[in-house]
Amino acid sequence: MIRFENIGFRSVEKQDIEIIRKEHNDESVLLMLRDPRIITELQQLQWWESISKSRNNTVFCIFHENPENVIGVWKLQDLDDTNRCTEMGMDIFKNFRGQGFGMKSFRMIFKYIFENLNVHTIYAKVGAYNETSLIAAQKAGYKISGKIPESLFRKGKYWDNVLLSITFDEYRKLPESN
Ligand SMILES: CC(C)(COP(=O)(O)OP(=O)(O)OC[C@H]1O[C@@H](n2cnc3c(N)ncnc32)[C@H](O)[C@@H]1OP(=O)(O)O)[C@@H](O)C(=O)NCCC(=O)NCCS
């Protein structure tokens, strides 16, 4: 378990998977994702088995104060041990949004990945329709570095998938990283 100020993160255990599935299946999250299909209990169990076995594609519960008080999840996706880069994703659960947990979680996760996993570049992909996430990610230090044009179909039309990234040097220059 890793703690950072009054939040922290820990592994996802079996008892967590139903709350994560419910949040995932909530329209406010589901329709932001690349794959907006609803997840069943069985699919969730298979997902948990898969992330539990993997070191480079895995998920963690973010908690507030107490490890049982889960407020969201973050995902380490395609961690590349050779080129020292990784994709990262994060969801703050609906009832906890807009209270600063997203910003604090970004700081916690950047610190962990850059300063402990020795990653050089972190990137994320966000649908152009997901304005809140684009604003929050850039506020946390990500820069828009590209896009995959018209590669996400949502609300009846194609949208760009926006690529955001932050390098270790850029992270070191963030005022809050010192
Ligand atoms: C994006 C997300 C992680 C932000 O987490 P959060 O805890 O709500 O964010 P914070 O409270 O720390 O706010 C951070 C900044 O984001 C922006 N923001 C937050 N909510 C916003 C909203 N509803 N509208 C516009 N901007 C918003 C603001 O700039 C805010 O900073 P400010 O309060 O100083 O103005 C969260 O909304 C979320 O999990 N959304 C659903 C899932 C998702 O889209 N995940 C990303 C997929 S790639």
Tab-separated table of N, CA and C in Angstrom, residues 36-144:
chain	number	residue	atom	x	y	z
A	36	PRO	N	-17.652	1.144	-24.877
A	36	PRO	CA	-18.754	1.509	-23.973
A	36	PRO	C	-19.722	0.361	-23.666
A	37	ARG	N	-19.243	-0.887	-23.816
A	37	ARG	CA	-20.144	-2.023	-23.549
A	37	ARG	C	-20.222	-2.339	-22.054
A	38	ILE	N	-21.449	-2.671	-21.606
A	38	ILE	CA	-21.700	-2.960	-20.189
A	38	ILE	C	-21.034	-4.292	-19.812
A	39	ILE	N	-20.412	-4.296	-18.617
A	39	ILE	CA	-19.647	-5.458	-18.140
A	39	ILE	C	-20.515	-6.319	-17.215
A	40	THR	N	-20.502	-7.632	-17.425
A	40	THR	CA	-21.248	-8.568	-16.565
A	40	THR	C	-20.372	-8.990	-15.373
A	41	GLU	N	-21.009	-9.658	-14.389
A	41	GLU	CA	-20.254	-10.149	-13.218
A	41	GLU	C	-19.150	-11.113	-13.645
A	42	LEU	N	-19.485	-12.000	-14.574
A	42	LEU	CA	-18.492	-12.987	-15.022
A	42	LEU	C	-17.322	-12.305	-15.743
A	43	GLN	N	-17.642	-11.344	-16.617
A	43	GLN	CA	-16.568	-10.615	-17.310
A	43	GLN	C	-15.684	-9.874	-16.300
A	44	GLN	N	-16.320	-9.345	-15.237
A	44	GLN	CA	-15.553	-8.607	-14.228
A	44	GLN	C	-14.594	-9.537	-13.481
A	45	LEU	N	-15.086	-10.738	-13.184
A	45	LEU	CA	-14.243	-11.715	-12.500
A	45	LEU	C	-13.043	-12.085	-13.384
A	46	GLN	N	-13.305	-12.276	-14.657
A	46	GLN	CA	-12.215	-12.618	-15.588
A	46	GLN	C	-11.215	-11.457	-15.707
A	47	TRP	N	-11.759	-10.223	-15.715
A	47	TRP	CA	-10.905	-9.025	-15.765
A	47	TRP	C	-10.004	-8.983	-14.529
A	48	TRP	N	-10.606	-9.273	-13.350
A	48	TRP	CA	-9.831	-9.227	-12.105
A	48	TRP	C	-8.738	-10.285	-12.117
A	49	GLU	N	-9.053	-11.481	-12.592
A	49	GLU	CA	-8.039	-12.538	-12.669
A	49	GLU	C	-6.900	-12.099	-13.588
A	50	SER	N	-7.263	-11.470	-14.677
A	50	SER	CA	-6.253	-11.028	-15.638
A	50	SER	C	-5.358	-9.932	-15.039
A	51	ILE	N	-5.945	-8.911	-14.405
A	51	ILE	CA	-5.100	-7.829	-13.851
A	51	ILE	C	-4.288	-8.316	-12.648
A	52	SER	N	-4.806	-9.323	-11.947
A	52	SER	CA	-4.085	-9.837	-10.769
A	52	SER	C	-2.836	-10.600	-11.164
A	53	LYS	N	-2.818	-11.137	-12.373
A	53	LYS	CA	-1.665	-11.929	-12.825
A	53	LYS	C	-0.601	-11.055	-13.475
A	54	SER	N	-0.999	-9.855	-13.902
A	54	SER	CA	-0.094	-9.042	-14.714
A	54	SER	C	0.632	-7.979	-13.892
A	55	ARG	N	1.898	-7.744	-14.234
A	55	ARG	CA	2.642	-6.656	-13.599
A	55	ARG	C	2.588	-5.387	-14.449
A	56	ASN	N	2.377	-5.555	-15.734
A	56	ASN	CA	2.470	-4.408	-16.653
A	56	ASN	C	1.124	-3.887	-17.142
A	57	ASN	N	0.063	-4.619	-16.846
A	57	ASN	CA	-1.307	-4.167	-17.139
A	57	ASN	C	-2.132	-4.463	-15.903
A	58	THR	N	-2.207	-3.477	-15.023
A	58	THR	CA	-2.892	-3.762	-13.765
A	58	THR	C	-3.630	-2.530	-13.245
A	59	VAL	N	-4.394	-2.725	-12.184
A	59	VAL	CA	-5.270	-1.671	-11.665
A	59	VAL	C	-5.120	-1.614	-10.143
A	60	PHE	N	-5.254	-0.412	-9.588
A	60	PHE	CA	-5.153	-0.217	-8.138
A	60	PHE	C	-6.373	0.561	-7.652
A	61	CYS	N	-6.780	0.280	-6.390
A	61	CYS	CA	-7.848	1.074	-5.751
A	61	CYS	C	-7.226	2.317	-5.126
A	62	ILE	N	-7.819	3.476	-5.392
A	62	ILE	CA	-7.414	4.712	-4.710
A	62	ILE	C	-8.336	4.861	-3.496
A	63	PHE	N	-7.760	5.148	-2.324
A	63	PHE	CA	-8.606	5.317	-1.132
A	63	PHE	C	-8.364	6.675	-0.476
A	64	HIS	N	-9.340	7.062	0.341
A	64	HIS	CA	-9.240	8.299	1.115
A	64	HIS	C	-9.127	7.921	2.588
A	65	GLU	N	-8.066	8.322	3.233
A	65	GLU	CA	-7.806	8.053	4.652
A	65	GLU	C	-7.648	6.557	4.951
A	66	ASN	N	-8.753	5.815	4.836
A	66	ASN	CA	-8.797	4.411	5.226
A	66	ASN	C	-8.769	3.520	3.981
A	67	PRO	N	-7.932	2.492	3.950
A	67	PRO	CA	-7.851	1.639	2.749
A	67	PRO	C	-9.185	1.028	2.326
A	68	GLU	N	-10.131	0.955	3.251
A	68	GLU	CA	-11.449	0.403	2.893
A	68	GLU	C	-12.322	1.445	2.191
A	69	ASN	N	-11.964	2.727	2.314
A	69	ASN	CA	-12.795	3.803	1.760
A	69	ASN	C	-12.328	4.120	0.329
A	70	VAL	N	-12.760	3.274	-0.608
A	70	VAL	CA	-12.277	3.366	-1.986
A	70	VAL	C	-13.008	4.499	-2.710
A	71	ILE	N	-12.225	5.409	-3.321
A	71	ILE	CA	-12.815	6.565	-4.014
A	71	ILE	C	-12.582	6.515	-5.524
A	72	GLY	N	-11.836	5.522	-5.978
A	72	GLY	CA	-11.589	5.433	-7.416
A	72	GLY	C	-10.563	4.356	-7.731
A	73	VAL	N	-10.176	4.313	-8.986
A	73	VAL	CA	-9.165	3.342	-9.418
A	73	VAL	C	-8.180	4.036	-10.360
A	74	TRP	N	-6.968	3.483	-10.425
A	74	TRP	CA	-6.060	3.935	-11.491
A	74	TRP	C	-5.446	2.718	-12.165
A	75	LYS	N	-5.103	2.894	-13.431
A	75	LYS	CA	-4.685	1.767	-14.261
A	75	LYS	C	-3.299	2.006	-14.832
A	76	LEU	N	-2.435	1.034	-14.640
A	76	LEU	CA	-1.121	1.020	-15.278
A	76	LEU	C	-1.301	0.155	-16.518
A	77	GLN	N	-1.157	0.768	-17.694
A	77	GLN	CA	-1.481	0.055	-18.931
A	77	GLN	C	-0.255	-0.018	-19.831
A	78	ASP	N	0.081	-1.234	-20.259
A	78	ASP	CA	1.191	-1.434	-21.201
A	78	ASP	C	2.493	-0.809	-20.718
A	79	LEU	N	2.838	-1.060	-19.458
A	79	LEU	CA	4.139	-0.605	-18.957
A	79	LEU	C	5.234	-1.291	-19.779
A	80	ASP	N	6.070	-0.474	-20.427
A	80	ASP	CA	7.116	-0.979	-21.322
A	80	ASP	C	8.457	-0.896	-20.584
A	81	ASP	N	8.959	-2.057	-20.154
A	81	ASP	CA	10.169	-2.095	-19.330
A	81	ASP	C	11.424	-1.702	-20.103
A	82	THR	N	11.404	-1.846	-21.408
A	82	THR	CA	12.589	-1.533	-22.204
A	82	THR	C	12.678	-0.035	-22.474
A	83	ASN	N	11.574	0.533	-22.917
A	83	ASN	CA	11.588	1.946	-23.326
A	83	ASN	C	11.147	2.891	-22.226
A	84	ARG	N	10.863	2.318	-21.069
A	84	ARG	CA	10.522	3.088	-19.862
A	84	ARG	C	9.356	4.057	-20.089
A	85	CYS	N	8.276	3.560	-20.684
A	85	CYS	CA	7.084	4.390	-20.814
A	85	CYS	C	5.851	3.562	-20.446
A	86	THR	N	4.773	4.258	-20.125
A	86	THR	CA	3.540	3.551	-19.779
A	86	THR	C	2.329	4.431	-20.052
A	87	GLU	N	1.222	3.770	-20.331
A	87	GLU	CA	-0.058	4.490	-20.374
A	87	GLU	C	-0.642	4.458	-18.966
A	88	MET	N	-1.407	5.485	-18.641
A	88	MET	CA	-2.030	5.531	-17.318
A	88	MET	C	-3.470	6.027	-17.468
A	89	GLY	N	-4.379	5.439	-16.707
A	89	GLY	CA	-5.765	5.899	-16.713
A	89	GLY	C	-6.263	6.031	-15.282
A	90	MET	N	-7.277	6.848	-15.088
A	90	MET	CA	-7.785	7.040	-13.725
A	90	MET	C	-9.277	7.348	-13.754
A	91	ASP	N	-10.005	6.777	-12.816
A	91	ASP	CA	-11.425	7.127	-12.630
A	91	ASP	C	-11.639	7.440	-11.158
A	92	ILE	N	-12.129	8.618	-10.876
A	92	ILE	CA	-12.595	8.926	-9.522
A	92	ILE	C	-14.093	8.604	-9.516
A	93	PHE	N	-14.548	7.836	-8.530
A	93	PHE	CA	-15.955	7.421	-8.505
A	93	PHE	C	-16.872	8.649	-8.374
A	94	LYS	N	-18.051	8.479	-8.941
A	94	LYS	CA	-18.986	9.589	-9.151
A	94	LYS	C	-19.182	10.482	-7.909
A	95	ASN	N	-19.423	9.848	-6.747
A	95	ASN	CA	-19.736	10.619	-5.535
A	95	ASN	C	-18.550	11.399	-4.982
A	96	PHE	N	-17.360	11.160	-5.526
A	96	PHE	CA	-16.161	11.801	-4.967
A	96	PHE	C	-15.541	12.816	-5.925
A	97	ARG	N	-16.182	13.027	-7.078
A	97	ARG	CA	-15.614	13.973	-8.057
A	97	ARG	C	-15.804	15.426	-7.619
A	98	GLY	N	-14.974	16.281	-8.181
A	98	GLY	CA	-15.119	17.724	-7.936
A	98	GLY	C	-14.684	18.154	-6.553
A	99	GLN	N	-13.927	17.298	-5.846
A	99	GLN	CA	-13.478	17.631	-4.488
A	99	GLN	C	-11.956	17.666	-4.390
A	100	GLY	N	-11.299	17.669	-5.538
A	100	GLY	CA	-9.832	17.748	-5.529
A	100	GLY	C	-9.130	16.399	-5.488
A	101	PHE	N	-9.883	15.291	-5.420
A	101	PHE	CA	-9.237	13.971	-5.346
A	101	PHE	C	-8.524	13.621	-6.658
A	102	GLY	N	-9.076	14.082	-7.779
A	102	GLY	CA	-8.448	13.797	-9.067
A	102	GLY	C	-7.053	14.400	-9.133
A	103	MET	N	-6.938	15.690	-8.776
A	103	MET	CA	-5.630	16.373	-8.828
A	103	MET	C	-4.631	15.713	-7.890
A	104	LYS	N	-5.086	15.414	-6.681
A	104	LYS	CA	-4.184	14.801	-5.703
A	104	LYS	C	-3.751	13.415	-6.184
A	105	SER	N	-4.688	12.692	-6.801
A	105	SER	CA	-4.355	11.345	-7.294
A	105	SER	C	-3.327	11.428	-8.418
A	106	PHE	N	-3.475	12.396	-9.319
A	106	PHE	CA	-2.472	12.556	-10.384
A	106	PHE	C	-1.090	12.756	-9.764
A	107	ARG	N	-1.005	13.622	-8.740
A	107	ARG	CA	0.301	13.897	-8.110
A	107	ARG	C	0.874	12.631	-7.482
A	108	MET	N	-0.008	11.886	-6.815
A	108	MET	CA	0.430	10.633	-6.164
A	108	MET	C	0.920	9.618	-7.204
A	109	ILE	N	0.180	9.486	-8.275
A	109	ILE	CA	0.505	8.458	-9.277
A	109	ILE	C	1.767	8.846	-10.052
A	110	PHE	N	1.874	10.131	-10.440
A	110	PHE	CA	3.101	10.586	-11.126
A	110	PHE	C	4.323	10.301	-10.247
A	111	LYS	N	4.215	10.655	-8.972
A	111	LYS	CA	5.349	10.451	-8.047
A	111	LYS	C	5.729	8.977	-8.001
A	112	TYR	N	4.740	8.119	-7.868
A	112	TYR	CA	5.002	6.680	-7.776
A	112	TYR	C	5.654	6.158	-9.067
A	113	ILE	N	5.069	6.525	-10.192
A	113	ILE	CA	5.550	5.957	-11.462
A	113	ILE	C	6.935	6.509	-11.820
A	114	PHE	N	7.096	7.840	-11.706
A	114	PHE	CA	8.383	8.429	-12.102
A	114	PHE	C	9.496	8.113	-11.103
A	115	GLU	N	9.173	8.240	-9.812
A	115	GLU	CA	10.241	8.181	-8.815
A	115	GLU	C	10.505	6.773	-8.296
A	116	ASN	N	9.605	5.832	-8.576
A	116	ASN	CA	9.794	4.478	-8.053
A	116	ASN	C	9.806	3.401	-9.130
A	117	LEU	N	9.026	3.578	-10.179
A	117	LEU	CA	9.054	2.576	-11.252
A	117	LEU	C	10.070	2.945	-12.330
A	118	ASN	N	10.736	4.111	-12.164
A	118	ASN	CA	11.761	4.551	-13.105
A	118	ASN	C	11.229	4.645	-14.539
A	119	VAL	N	10.020	5.194	-14.647
A	119	VAL	CA	9.434	5.419	-15.974
A	119	VAL	C	9.882	6.787	-16.476
A	120	HIS	N	10.115	6.895	-17.779
A	120	HIS	CA	10.590	8.151	-18.362
A	120	HIS	C	9.428	8.992	-18.929
A	121	THR	N	8.432	8.326	-19.511
A	121	THR	CA	7.297	9.047	-20.108
A	121	THR	C	5.988	8.339	-19.769
A	122	ILE	N	5.017	9.132	-19.331
A	122	ILE	CA	3.660	8.615	-19.079
A	122	ILE	C	2.737	9.241	-20.119
A	123	TYR	N	1.818	8.444	-20.643
A	123	TYR	CA	0.865	9.005	-21.603
A	123	TYR	C	-0.544	8.513	-21.297
A	124	ALA	N	-1.504	9.216	-21.856
A	124	ALA	CA	-2.919	8.862	-21.658
A	124	ALA	C	-3.669	9.199	-22.939
A	125	LYS	N	-4.747	8.499	-23.176
A	125	LYS	CA	-5.597	8.820	-24.326
A	125	LYS	C	-6.981	9.184	-23.806
A	126	VAL	N	-7.487	10.329	-24.277
A	126	VAL	CA	-8.773	10.832	-23.790
A	126	VAL	C	-9.621	11.253	-24.991
A	127	GLY	N	-10.848	10.773	-25.043
A	127	GLY	CA	-11.756	11.153	-26.119
A	127	GLY	C	-11.995	12.659	-26.128
A	128	ALA	N	-12.055	13.242	-27.311
A	128	ALA	CA	-12.225	14.701	-27.416
A	128	ALA	C	-13.554	15.159	-26.810
A	129	TYR	N	-14.496	14.232	-26.643
A	129	TYR	CA	-15.800	14.571	-26.027
A	129	TYR	C	-15.688	14.671	-24.505
A	130	ASN	N	-14.570	14.192	-23.935
A	130	ASN	CA	-14.423	14.135	-22.475
A	130	ASN	C	-13.717	15.396	-21.980
A	131	GLU	N	-14.458	16.504	-22.007
A	131	GLU	CA	-13.841	17.808	-21.712
A	131	GLU	C	-13.289	17.885	-20.295
A	132	THR	N	-14.025	17.341	-19.331
A	132	THR	CA	-13.584	17.420	-17.928
A	132	THR	C	-12.231	16.749	-17.757
A	133	SER	N	-12.114	15.569	-18.344
A	133	SER	CA	-10.862	14.834	-18.199
A	133	SER	C	-9.712	15.558	-18.902
A	134	LEU	N	-9.975	16.141	-20.060
A	134	LEU	CA	-8.928	16.877	-20.778
A	134	LEU	C	-8.450	18.078	-19.966
A	135	ILE	N	-9.402	18.779	-19.352
A	135	ILE	CA	-9.027	19.941	-18.522
A	135	ILE	C	-8.220	19.471	-17.308
A	136	ALA	N	-8.739	18.441	-16.620
A	136	ALA	CA	-8.089	17.967	-15.390
A	136	ALA	C	-6.679	17.440	-15.697
A	137	ALA	N	-6.537	16.680	-16.773
A	137	ALA	CA	-5.231	16.084	-17.102
A	137	ALA	C	-4.197	17.172	-17.399
A	138	GLN	N	-4.599	18.204	-18.127
A	138	GLN	CA	-3.640	19.273	-18.461
A	138	GLN	C	-3.300	20.087	-17.218
A	139	LYS	N	-4.292	20.257	-16.358
A	139	LYS	CA	-4.030	20.964	-15.104
A	139	LYS	C	-3.012	20.184	-14.256
A	140	ALA	N	-3.036	18.861	-14.371
A	140	ALA	CA	-2.114	18.025	-13.590
A	140	ALA	C	-0.703	18.008	-14.172
A	141	GLY	N	-0.545	18.464	-15.408
A	141	GLY	CA	0.803	18.511	-15.989
A	141	GLY	C	0.956	17.828	-17.331
A	142	TYR	N	-0.063	17.093	-17.756
A	142	TYR	CA	-0.002	16.482	-19.086
A	142	TYR	C	-0.041	17.571	-20.161
A	143	LYS	N	0.614	17.274	-21.294
A	143	LYS	CA	0.506	18.163	-22.459
A	143	LYS	C	-0.117	17.375	-23.599
A	144	ILE	N	-0.912	18.045	-24.409
A	144	ILE	CA	-1.460	17.367	-25.586
A	144	ILE	C	-0.318	17.194	-26.584
